[in-house]
PDB file of C-alpha atoms in Angstrom:
ATOM      1  CA  MET A   1     -57.206 365.034 163.767  1.00  0.00           C
ATOM      2  CA  PRO A   2     -56.206 361.839 161.893  1.00  0.00           C
ATOM      3  CA  ARG A   3     -58.472 360.768 159.084  1.00  0.00           C
ATOM      4  CA  ARG A   4     -60.140 357.461 159.843  1.00  0.00           C
ATOM      5  CA  SER A   5     -62.417 355.406 157.660  1.00  0.00           C
ATOM      6  CA  ALA A   6     -64.335 352.186 157.963  1.00  0.00           C
ATOM      7  CA  LYS A   7     -62.495 348.970 157.172  1.00  0.00           C
ATOM      8  CA  PRO A   8     -63.240 347.504 153.753  1.00  0.00           C
ATOM      9  CA  ARG A   9     -65.334 344.382 154.071  1.00  0.00           C
ATOM     10  CA  LEU A  10     -63.320 341.220 153.544  1.00  0.00           C
ATOM     11  CA  SER A  11     -65.190 337.996 154.072  1.00  0.00           C
ATOM     12  CA  PRO A  12     -63.268 334.777 154.737  1.00  0.00           C
ATOM     13  CA  ALA A  13     -64.169 333.660 151.187  1.00  0.00           C
ATOM     14  CA  SER A  14     -62.997 336.900 149.531  1.00  0.00           C
ATOM     15  CA  PRO A  15     -59.967 336.645 147.244  1.00  0.00           C
ATOM     16  CA  CYS A  16     -56.883 337.546 149.251  1.00  0.00           C
ATOM     17  CA  PRO A  17     -55.736 341.122 148.481  1.00  0.00           C
ATOM     18  CA  CYS A  18     -52.095 339.931 148.311  1.00  0.00           C
ATOM     19  CA  GLY A  19     -52.730 338.412 144.874  1.00  0.00           C
ATOM     20  CA  LEU A  20     -52.216 334.737 145.655  1.00  0.00           C
ATOM     21  CA  THR A  21     -54.988 332.370 144.587  1.00  0.00           C
ATOM     22  CA  ALA A  22     -56.158 331.409 148.096  1.00  0.00           C
ATOM     23  CA  SER A  23     -59.109 332.966 149.892  1.00  0.00           C
ATOM     24  CA  TYR A  24     -58.464 335.683 152.444  1.00  0.00           C
ATOM     25  CA  ALA A  25     -59.178 333.228 155.309  1.00  0.00           C
ATOM     26  CA  ALA A  26     -56.728 330.633 153.966  1.00  0.00           C
ATOM     27  CA  CYS A  27     -54.020 333.184 153.134  1.00  0.00           C
ATOM     28  CA  CYS A  28     -53.306 336.494 154.879  1.00  0.00           C
ATOM     29  CA  GLY A  29     -56.376 336.326 157.116  1.00  0.00           C
ATOM     30  CA  ARG A  30     -54.674 333.571 159.156  1.00  0.00           C
ATOM     31  CA  LEU A  31     -51.771 335.898 159.889  1.00  0.00           C
ATOM     32  CA  HIS A  32     -54.015 338.883 160.619  1.00  0.00           C
ATOM     33  CA  GLN A  33     -56.005 336.800 163.120  1.00  0.00           C
ATOM     34  CA  GLY A  34     -52.844 335.487 164.824  1.00  0.00           C
ATOM     35  CA  GLN A  35     -53.504 331.881 163.733  1.00  0.00           C
ATOM     36  CA  ALA A  36     -50.153 331.707 161.896  1.00  0.00           C
ATOM     37  CA  THR A  37     -46.919 333.656 161.528  1.00  0.00           C
ATOM     38  CA  ALA A  38     -45.080 334.530 158.342  1.00  0.00           C
ATOM     39  CA  ALA A  39     -42.485 331.923 157.364  1.00  0.00           C
ATOM     40  CA  THR A  40     -40.689 334.298 154.970  1.00  0.00           C
ATOM     41  CA  ALA A  41     -40.150 338.014 154.494  1.00  0.00           C
ATOM     42  CA  GLU A  42     -42.207 337.855 151.285  1.00  0.00           C
ATOM     43  CA  GLN A  43     -45.125 336.240 153.102  1.00  0.00           C
ATOM     44  CA  LEU A  44     -44.975 338.996 155.717  1.00  0.00           C
ATOM     45  CA  MET A  45     -44.819 341.632 152.983  1.00  0.00           C
ATOM     46  CA  ARG A  46     -47.898 340.163 151.276  1.00  0.00           C
ATOM     47  CA  SER A  47     -49.757 340.021 154.584  1.00  0.00           C
ATOM     48  CA  ARG A  48     -48.875 343.646 155.333  1.00  0.00           C
ATOM     49  CA  TYR A  49     -50.115 344.732 151.906  1.00  0.00           C
ATOM     50  CA  SER A  50     -53.375 342.879 152.631  1.00  0.00           C
ATOM     51  CA  ALA A  51     -53.540 344.581 156.027  1.00  0.00           C
ATOM     52  CA  PHE A  52     -53.201 347.982 154.352  1.00  0.00           C
ATOM     53  CA  ALA A  53     -55.967 346.996 151.923  1.00  0.00           C
ATOM     54  CA  ALA A  54     -58.131 345.897 154.877  1.00  0.00           C
ATOM     55  CA  ARG A  55     -57.035 348.846 157.053  1.00  0.00           C
ATOM     56  CA  ASP A  56     -55.967 346.454 159.791  1.00  0.00           C
ATOM     57  CA  GLU A  57     -53.953 348.831 161.951  1.00  0.00           C
ATOM     58  CA  ALA A  58     -53.446 346.329 164.785  1.00  0.00           C
ATOM     59  CA  TYR A  59     -51.743 343.774 162.519  1.00  0.00           C
ATOM     60  CA  LEU A  60     -49.597 346.388 160.807  1.00  0.00           C
ATOM     61  CA  LEU A  61     -48.340 347.699 164.133  1.00  0.00           C
ATOM     62  CA  ARG A  62     -47.759 344.161 165.507  1.00  0.00           C
ATOM     63  CA  SER A  63     -45.690 343.236 162.444  1.00  0.00           C
ATOM     64  CA  TRP A  64     -43.546 346.417 162.587  1.00  0.00           C
ATOM     65  CA  HIS A  65     -40.131 346.449 164.303  1.00  0.00           C
ATOM     66  CA  PRO A  66     -40.412 348.315 167.636  1.00  0.00           C
ATOM     67  CA  ASP A  67     -37.454 350.569 166.752  1.00  0.00           C
ATOM     68  CA  THR A  68     -39.254 352.011 163.691  1.00  0.00           C
ATOM     69  CA  ARG A  69     -42.944 351.446 164.543  1.00  0.00           C
ATOM     70  CA  PRO A  70     -45.170 354.541 164.621  1.00  0.00           C
ATOM     71  CA  SER A  71     -47.658 354.956 167.469  1.00  0.00           C
ATOM     72  CA  GLN A  72     -50.604 354.835 165.057  1.00  0.00           C
ATOM     73  CA  LEU A  73     -51.438 354.774 161.362  1.00  0.00           C
ATOM     74  CA  ASP A  74     -53.516 357.209 159.357  1.00  0.00           C
ATOM     75  CA  PHE A  75     -55.453 355.601 156.495  1.00  0.00           C
ATOM     76  CA  ASP A  76     -56.552 357.846 153.647  1.00  0.00           C
ATOM     77  CA  PRO A  77     -60.291 357.176 153.201  1.00  0.00           C
ATOM     78  CA  GLY A  78     -60.083 357.932 149.457  1.00  0.00           C
ATOM     79  CA  LEU A  79     -57.271 355.434 148.808  1.00  0.00           C
ATOM     80  CA  ALA A  80     -57.945 351.809 147.863  1.00  0.00           C
ATOM     81  CA  TRP A  81     -55.150 349.272 147.330  1.00  0.00           C
ATOM     82  CA  VAL A  82     -56.056 347.192 144.273  1.00  0.00           C
ATOM     83  CA  ARG A  83     -53.125 344.965 143.230  1.00  0.00           C
ATOM     84  CA  LEU A  84     -49.681 343.834 144.376  1.00  0.00           C
ATOM     85  CA  GLU A  85     -46.714 342.805 142.225  1.00  0.00           C
ATOM     86  CA  ILE A  86     -43.630 341.268 143.825  1.00  0.00           C
ATOM     87  CA  LEU A  87     -40.663 342.402 141.704  1.00  0.00           C
ATOM     88  CA  ALA A  88     -37.771 340.818 143.636  1.00  0.00           C
ATOM     89  CA  ALA A  89     -36.911 339.197 146.937  1.00  0.00           C
ATOM     90  CA  THR A  90     -33.476 338.741 148.505  1.00  0.00           C
ATOM     91  CA  ASP A  91     -32.900 336.353 151.396  1.00  0.00           C
ATOM     92  CA  GLY A  92     -35.825 336.444 153.828  1.00  0.00           C
ATOM     93  CA  GLY A  93     -36.257 332.663 153.906  1.00  0.00           C
ATOM     94  CA  PRO A  94     -36.910 330.394 156.864  1.00  0.00           C
ATOM     95  CA  PHE A  95     -33.177 330.214 157.719  1.00  0.00           C
ATOM     96  CA  HIS A  96     -32.316 333.913 157.202  1.00  0.00           C
ATOM     97  CA  THR A  97     -32.340 336.727 159.740  1.00  0.00           C
ATOM     98  CA  GLU A  98     -33.009 339.518 157.250  1.00  0.00           C
ATOM     99  CA  GLY A  99     -34.362 339.992 153.774  1.00  0.00           C
ATOM    100  CA  THR A 100     -35.706 342.506 151.305  1.00  0.00           C
ATOM    101  CA  VAL A 101     -38.768 342.509 149.090  1.00  0.00           C
ATOM    102  CA  THR A 102     -39.181 344.916 146.193  1.00  0.00           C
ATOM    103  CA  PHE A 103     -42.761 345.394 145.102  1.00  0.00           C
ATOM    104  CA  ARG A 104     -45.162 347.572 143.151  1.00  0.00           C
ATOM    105  CA  ALA A 105     -48.462 348.347 144.873  1.00  0.00           C
ATOM    106  CA  HIS A 106     -51.290 349.582 142.653  1.00  0.00           C
ATOM    107  CA  TYR A 107     -53.974 351.826 144.102  1.00  0.00           C
ATOM    108  CA  ALA A 108     -56.935 353.997 143.228  1.00  0.00           C
ATOM    109  CA  ASP A 109     -56.995 357.431 144.831  1.00  0.00           C
ATOM    110  CA  GLY A 110     -60.225 359.308 144.345  1.00  0.00           C
ATOM    111  CA  GLY A 111     -60.869 357.289 141.204  1.00  0.00           C
ATOM    112  CA  ARG A 112     -57.397 357.892 139.729  1.00  0.00           C
ATOM    113  CA  ALA A 113     -55.091 354.894 139.255  1.00  0.00           C
ATOM    114  CA  GLY A 114     -51.547 354.982 140.552  1.00  0.00           C
ATOM    115  CA  ALA A 115     -48.703 352.787 141.729  1.00  0.00           C
ATOM    116  CA  MET A 116     -45.813 353.028 144.140  1.00  0.00           C
ATOM    117  CA  GLU A 117     -42.649 350.954 144.259  1.00  0.00           C
ATOM    118  CA  GLU A 118     -40.726 350.187 147.394  1.00  0.00           C
ATOM    119  CA  GLN A 119     -37.923 347.968 148.609  1.00  0.00           C
ATOM    120  CA  SER A 120     -38.880 346.889 152.115  1.00  0.00           C
ATOM    121  CA  ARG A 121     -36.387 345.542 154.614  1.00  0.00           C
ATOM    122  CA  PHE A 122     -37.439 342.798 157.006  1.00  0.00           C
ATOM    123  CA  VAL A 123     -35.629 341.338 159.991  1.00  0.00           C
ATOM    124  CA  ARG A 124     -36.291 338.705 162.593  1.00  0.00           C
ATOM    125  CA  HIS A 125     -37.276 340.109 165.959  1.00  0.00           C
ATOM    126  CA  GLU A 126     -37.866 337.731 168.851  1.00  0.00           C
ATOM    127  CA  GLY A 127     -38.032 334.900 166.305  1.00  0.00           C
ATOM    128  CA  ALA A 128     -40.659 336.445 164.018  1.00  0.00           C
ATOM    129  CA  TRP A 129     -40.360 338.355 160.751  1.00  0.00           C
ATOM    130  CA  VAL A 130     -41.091 342.080 161.151  1.00  0.00           C
ATOM    131  CA  TYR A 131     -40.986 345.072 158.821  1.00  0.00           C
ATOM    132  CA  ARG A 132     -37.957 347.247 159.586  1.00  0.00           C
ATOM    133  CA  ASP A 133     -37.927 350.086 157.040  1.00  0.00           C
ATOM    134  CA  ALA A 134     -38.025 350.837 153.326  1.00  0.00           C
ATOM    135  CA  LEU A 135     -36.539 352.682 150.429  1.00  0.00           C
ATOM    136  CA  THR A 136     -39.103 354.175 148.051  1.00  0.00           C
ATOM    137  CA  VAL A 137     -38.135 353.234 144.501  1.00  0.00           C
ATOM    138  CA  SER A 138     -40.550 355.585 142.704  1.00  0.00           C
TER     139      SER A 138
END
């Protein structure tokens, strides 16, 4: 049986998990609630990181390309995402059809700190940026 856990509490005034200076409501929360769409691949990447931090399965699945989207996600209840670093971005702007974002995501797992690096590939699907797939860097 998949491990499920309660969503972390994020109030509209909480700092956005993606690391930008705006509140959650003014930043990634707008995308999660469907009030806005990502203008760039990096903005989508940041919003997906925030969705992992908030355990927002519905947004993650909506923003995943249908060719690579899983049927559901399994969140580890002992894992907390704590900080995001964008290391590089290629293309992925308002006039591109694809782009990549390389990032380092810091986490705490059972009280132990860790980090993972990934280069995510994003494409436009039906006019919107979606996550396609990734290459784990370390």
